[in-house]
Structure formats: C-alpha cells, structure tokens
Amino acid sequence: MPQLPDSIRNAAAAFDTLPGVGPRAALRYAYWLVTQPKEAIGRFARSVQGLAEGLTICTECGQWSDRSVCAICTNTERNTSVLCVVATSPDVQSIEDTGAFKGRYHVLGGTLDPIEGRTPDTLSIQKLLKRIQASSDRVTEVILALNTDVPGDVTALYLKQQLEPLQLKVTRLARGLPTGAALEYADSMTLADAVKNRRES
C-alpha cells in the first residue's frame, strides 16, 4: 500500500492484527474512521488506550478488571461455596449473561495444550488449589466450565485429579454444548441450561 497516506496505512496495519480481520477489511475500517468526526475518532482512540492503561488482572479470580479485586469477588451476595473454573475472561461474561450462576469464578488463563506451550505451570492451576485450601469460606463444589474440545477435556481431567485430595464435589457443564464448542460463542439459553444441568466430573 505504498500510495496510501502513512496514517491510513498504519491504522489499516493495526486493524489487520485483529483476529478475523484481513487486509481488505482492515483497510475498510481505516477508511471508515477517516470519515468520522475528529471527536469520534478521539473517543475511539481513548477507549482503545484505556484497555492498555485502565485494566488489570483481579488478584483473586484472575479475570480482567478495572480494579485490583473485581466486582464479582467483592460482591458479598455471591455464593462463596461454589467456584466456577473457566479458561478465559470472556467465558466469565458468557456465564454471567445467563444469570444462572451466582457463585465465584477462577480464570485459568487458557487450557492445557503442550503443542501450544500451555502446560500446568503456565496456567493458574496452583493458584486455584491454594485459593480453595486457604479460603475462609469453605468451597464445597468446583464447576469445570471449560470448552468441550480436546484441550478442554484434557484440562478438566487434569483438574479433577488435582482436586481429588480436597474431597470436593467436582462437576462439568451439561453436554447441551456441542462437542468442540467455545463458551464465548454459546447462546445464553444453551449455556444457562448447561450450568443448571451440570454433572459430576
């Protein structure tokens, strides 16, 4: 794109790094931005900058938050005896959108996949075990709300083995979710049904 102004080329290159966005779509986004009022472009830029400057990881559960301990972890009305283990922060939001779960969460930061370099040491598994053991509110059930694909199943099996000595009820979401499905893309009704009809893992 040598004939393009640097500002458009740079914006298109930035959009091109987003998942699912190719060079043509990236260029369309850049051209669209150019047609917007300067104030709108400024708001857009500030909101993106805010992702870098205003977000942190919750020290309790590991999800993205705008404070050191997220709103879910500080909510005293949540059921502290049930802990829902998910792979990523978007999974927390997907389950929250169902309104079917009122406990707390633990974000692993991914699922086990040695080929991709994701081993137990790279995930928040030891922190999960320590969190359960150190909790003043006794955790009685751990829900493994992981994707129904091979890495999700492998992670669930590994976690079940690690949790066994703690003598907890360990459940997985019901298989209303199709095999290979990502939680992030499941509709609210399917996910709510899966949470309500979870089974022993």
Short mmCIF file of C-alpha atoms in Angstrom, two decimals:
data_model
loop_
_atom_site.label_atom_id
_atom_site.label_comp_id
_atom_site.label_asym_id
_atom_site.label_seq_id
_atom_site.Cartn_x
_atom_site.Cartn_y
_atom_site.Cartn_z
CA MET A 1 0.00 0.00 0.00
CA PRO A 2 2.77 2.50 -0.89
CA GLN A 3 0.34 5.07 -2.39
CA LEU A 4 -1.66 5.44 0.86
CA PRO A 5 -1.01 8.17 3.40
CA ASP A 6 1.03 6.86 6.32
CA SER A 7 -1.78 7.46 8.83
CA ILE A 8 -4.25 5.30 6.86
CA ARG A 9 -1.64 2.61 6.19
CA ASN A 10 -0.70 2.49 9.88
CA ALA A 11 -4.34 2.30 11.01
CA ALA A 12 -5.05 -0.49 8.49
CA ALA A 13 -1.96 -2.38 9.67
CA ALA A 14 -3.22 -2.11 13.26
CA PHE A 15 -6.70 -3.41 12.34
CA ASP A 16 -5.07 -6.22 10.34
CA THR A 17 -3.60 -7.62 13.57
CA LEU A 18 -7.10 -8.26 15.00
CA PRO A 19 -8.38 -11.86 14.85
CA GLY A 20 -10.65 -12.50 11.88
CA VAL A 21 -9.73 -9.22 10.15
CA GLY A 22 -7.92 -9.48 6.83
CA PRO A 23 -6.07 -6.75 4.91
CA ARG A 24 -9.14 -5.67 2.88
CA ALA A 25 -11.42 -5.38 5.92
CA ALA A 26 -8.65 -3.60 7.82
CA LEU A 27 -8.38 -1.02 5.05
CA ARG A 28 -12.18 -0.54 5.04
CA TYR A 29 -12.12 0.09 8.81
CA ALA A 30 -9.34 2.65 8.39
CA TYR A 31 -11.23 4.43 5.59
CA TRP A 32 -14.43 4.41 7.67
CA LEU A 33 -12.62 6.00 10.61
CA VAL A 34 -11.35 8.77 8.35
CA THR A 35 -14.96 9.72 7.52
CA GLN A 36 -15.89 10.13 11.19
CA PRO A 37 -15.79 13.42 13.12
CA LYS A 38 -12.48 14.07 14.87
CA GLU A 39 -14.22 13.85 18.27
CA ALA A 40 -15.48 10.33 17.44
CA ILE A 41 -12.01 9.24 16.34
CA GLY A 42 -10.59 10.68 19.56
CA ARG A 43 -13.14 8.77 21.67
CA PHE A 44 -12.31 5.58 19.80
CA ALA A 45 -8.57 6.08 20.32
CA ARG A 46 -9.02 6.87 24.02
CA SER A 47 -11.18 3.79 24.59
CA VAL A 48 -8.53 1.56 23.00
CA GLN A 49 -5.78 3.30 25.00
CA GLY A 50 -7.87 2.70 28.12
CA LEU A 51 -7.53 -1.05 27.56
CA ALA A 52 -3.79 -0.72 27.98
CA GLU A 53 -3.84 1.75 30.86
CA GLY A 54 -7.03 1.01 32.80
CA LEU A 55 -7.15 -2.77 33.01
CA THR A 56 -5.50 -5.16 35.42
CA ILE A 57 -5.91 -8.79 36.46
CA CYS A 58 -8.09 -9.45 39.52
CA THR A 59 -5.78 -10.76 42.24
CA GLU A 60 -8.50 -13.17 43.42
CA CYS A 61 -10.01 -14.79 40.35
CA GLY A 62 -7.68 -13.77 37.52
CA GLN A 63 -10.19 -12.10 35.20
CA TRP A 64 -9.68 -8.69 33.60
CA SER A 65 -10.84 -5.89 35.87
CA ASP A 66 -10.56 -2.14 36.31
CA ARG A 67 -9.53 -2.61 39.95
CA SER A 68 -7.24 -4.96 41.85
CA VAL A 69 -10.16 -7.12 43.06
CA CYS A 70 -13.07 -7.37 40.61
CA ALA A 71 -16.73 -6.58 41.30
CA ILE A 72 -17.69 -10.26 41.40
CA CYS A 73 -15.06 -11.15 44.00
CA THR A 74 -16.05 -8.22 46.23
CA ASN A 75 -19.79 -8.94 45.95
CA THR A 76 -20.81 -10.31 49.36
CA GLU A 77 -24.07 -11.66 47.93
CA ARG A 78 -22.29 -14.23 45.75
CA ASN A 79 -22.28 -17.88 46.86
CA THR A 80 -18.70 -18.43 48.04
CA SER A 81 -19.11 -22.21 48.41
CA VAL A 82 -19.28 -22.77 44.63
CA LEU A 83 -16.33 -21.93 42.39
CA CYS A 84 -16.66 -21.94 38.61
CA VAL A 85 -13.38 -22.59 36.79
CA VAL A 86 -13.14 -21.13 33.28
CA ALA A 87 -10.35 -20.77 30.74
CA THR A 88 -10.62 -17.05 29.91
CA SER A 89 -12.26 -13.78 30.99
CA PRO A 90 -14.78 -13.83 28.09
CA ASP A 91 -16.03 -17.16 29.49
CA VAL A 92 -16.90 -15.40 32.77
CA GLN A 93 -19.01 -12.86 30.89
CA SER A 94 -20.72 -15.59 28.87
CA ILE A 95 -21.82 -17.38 32.04
CA GLU A 96 -22.78 -14.13 33.78
CA ASP A 97 -25.02 -13.27 30.83
CA THR A 98 -27.11 -16.39 31.52
CA GLY A 99 -27.99 -15.26 35.07
CA ALA A 100 -27.84 -18.95 36.06
CA PHE A 101 -24.73 -18.84 38.25
CA LYS A 102 -24.35 -16.86 41.47
CA GLY A 103 -21.05 -18.19 42.78
CA ARG A 104 -17.49 -17.05 42.16
CA TYR A 105 -15.01 -17.70 39.38
CA HIS A 106 -11.42 -18.73 38.78
CA VAL A 107 -9.80 -17.96 35.41
CA LEU A 108 -7.06 -20.39 34.37
CA GLY A 109 -5.68 -18.28 31.54
CA GLY A 110 -6.23 -21.00 28.94
CA THR A 111 -6.43 -24.77 28.65
CA LEU A 112 -3.72 -27.41 28.60
CA ASP A 113 -2.14 -27.80 25.18
CA PRO A 114 1.54 -28.86 25.21
CA ILE A 115 1.85 -28.25 21.46
CA GLU A 116 0.96 -24.59 22.04
CA GLY A 117 3.22 -24.44 25.10
CA ARG A 118 0.36 -24.37 27.62
CA THR A 119 1.39 -26.67 30.45
CA PRO A 120 0.13 -26.82 34.07
CA ASP A 121 2.93 -24.42 35.07
CA THR A 122 1.75 -21.75 32.61
CA LEU A 123 -1.86 -21.80 33.83
CA SER A 124 -3.33 -20.60 37.13
CA ILE A 125 -3.80 -24.14 38.47
CA GLN A 126 -1.60 -23.98 41.58
CA LYS A 127 -3.23 -20.68 42.48
CA LEU A 128 -6.64 -22.37 42.19
CA LEU A 129 -5.62 -25.16 44.57
CA LYS A 130 -4.12 -22.71 47.07
CA ARG A 131 -7.18 -20.48 46.81
CA ILE A 132 -9.51 -23.35 47.67
CA GLN A 133 -7.36 -24.53 50.58
CA ALA A 134 -6.84 -21.04 52.02
CA SER A 135 -10.43 -19.85 51.64
CA SER A 136 -12.16 -18.85 54.87
CA ASP A 137 -15.46 -19.67 53.15
CA ARG A 138 -15.34 -23.41 52.57
CA VAL A 139 -15.63 -24.27 48.87
CA THR A 140 -17.82 -27.36 48.51
CA GLU A 141 -18.21 -27.53 44.72
CA VAL A 142 -15.97 -26.73 41.78
CA ILE A 143 -17.63 -26.41 38.37
CA LEU A 144 -15.29 -27.05 35.46
CA ALA A 145 -16.81 -24.76 32.81
CA LEU A 146 -14.36 -25.48 30.03
CA ASN A 147 -14.78 -25.80 26.28
CA THR A 148 -15.97 -29.20 25.08
CA ASP A 149 -12.94 -29.79 22.86
CA VAL A 150 -9.81 -31.90 23.39
CA PRO A 151 -7.80 -29.26 25.33
CA GLY A 152 -10.88 -28.52 27.48
CA ASP A 153 -11.44 -32.20 28.23
CA VAL A 154 -7.75 -32.79 28.99
CA THR A 155 -7.72 -29.79 31.33
CA ALA A 156 -10.89 -30.96 33.08
CA LEU A 157 -9.42 -34.43 33.63
CA TYR A 158 -6.17 -32.97 34.98
CA LEU A 159 -8.03 -30.61 37.33
CA LYS A 160 -10.25 -33.41 38.59
CA GLN A 161 -7.14 -35.41 39.53
CA GLN A 162 -5.59 -32.40 41.26
CA LEU A 163 -8.80 -31.61 43.16
CA GLU A 164 -9.46 -35.19 44.28
CA PRO A 165 -7.48 -34.99 47.55
CA LEU A 166 -9.54 -31.95 48.59
CA GLN A 167 -12.73 -34.06 48.67
CA LEU A 168 -14.88 -31.57 46.79
CA LYS A 169 -17.83 -32.09 44.50
CA VAL A 170 -16.40 -31.58 41.01
CA THR A 171 -18.88 -31.06 38.17
CA ARG A 172 -18.77 -30.17 34.48
CA LEU A 173 -21.31 -28.29 32.43
CA ALA A 174 -24.01 -30.49 30.95
CA ARG A 175 -23.39 -31.51 27.36
CA GLY A 176 -26.07 -29.25 25.97
CA LEU A 177 -23.00 -27.61 24.49
CA PRO A 178 -21.94 -29.28 21.25
CA THR A 179 -18.57 -31.02 21.25
CA GLY A 180 -15.86 -28.62 20.17
CA ALA A 181 -17.91 -25.56 21.14
CA ALA A 182 -16.34 -22.45 22.64
CA LEU A 183 -18.26 -20.98 25.60
CA GLU A 184 -17.76 -17.47 24.27
CA TYR A 185 -19.99 -18.23 21.27
CA ALA A 186 -22.73 -20.24 23.02
CA ASP A 187 -26.14 -18.61 23.25
CA SER A 188 -27.39 -17.68 26.73
CA MET A 189 -30.19 -20.28 26.88
CA THR A 190 -27.89 -23.17 25.96
CA LEU A 191 -25.26 -22.03 28.44
CA ALA A 192 -27.81 -21.46 31.22
CA ASP A 193 -29.15 -24.99 30.68
CA ALA A 194 -25.62 -26.39 30.77
CA VAL A 195 -24.90 -24.62 34.08
CA LYS A 196 -28.16 -25.79 35.67
CA ASN A 197 -27.74 -29.39 34.47
CA ARG A 198 -24.06 -29.76 35.28
CA ARG A 199 -22.90 -33.24 36.19
CA GLU A 200 -20.29 -34.90 38.37
CA SER A 201 -16.95 -34.82 36.60
#
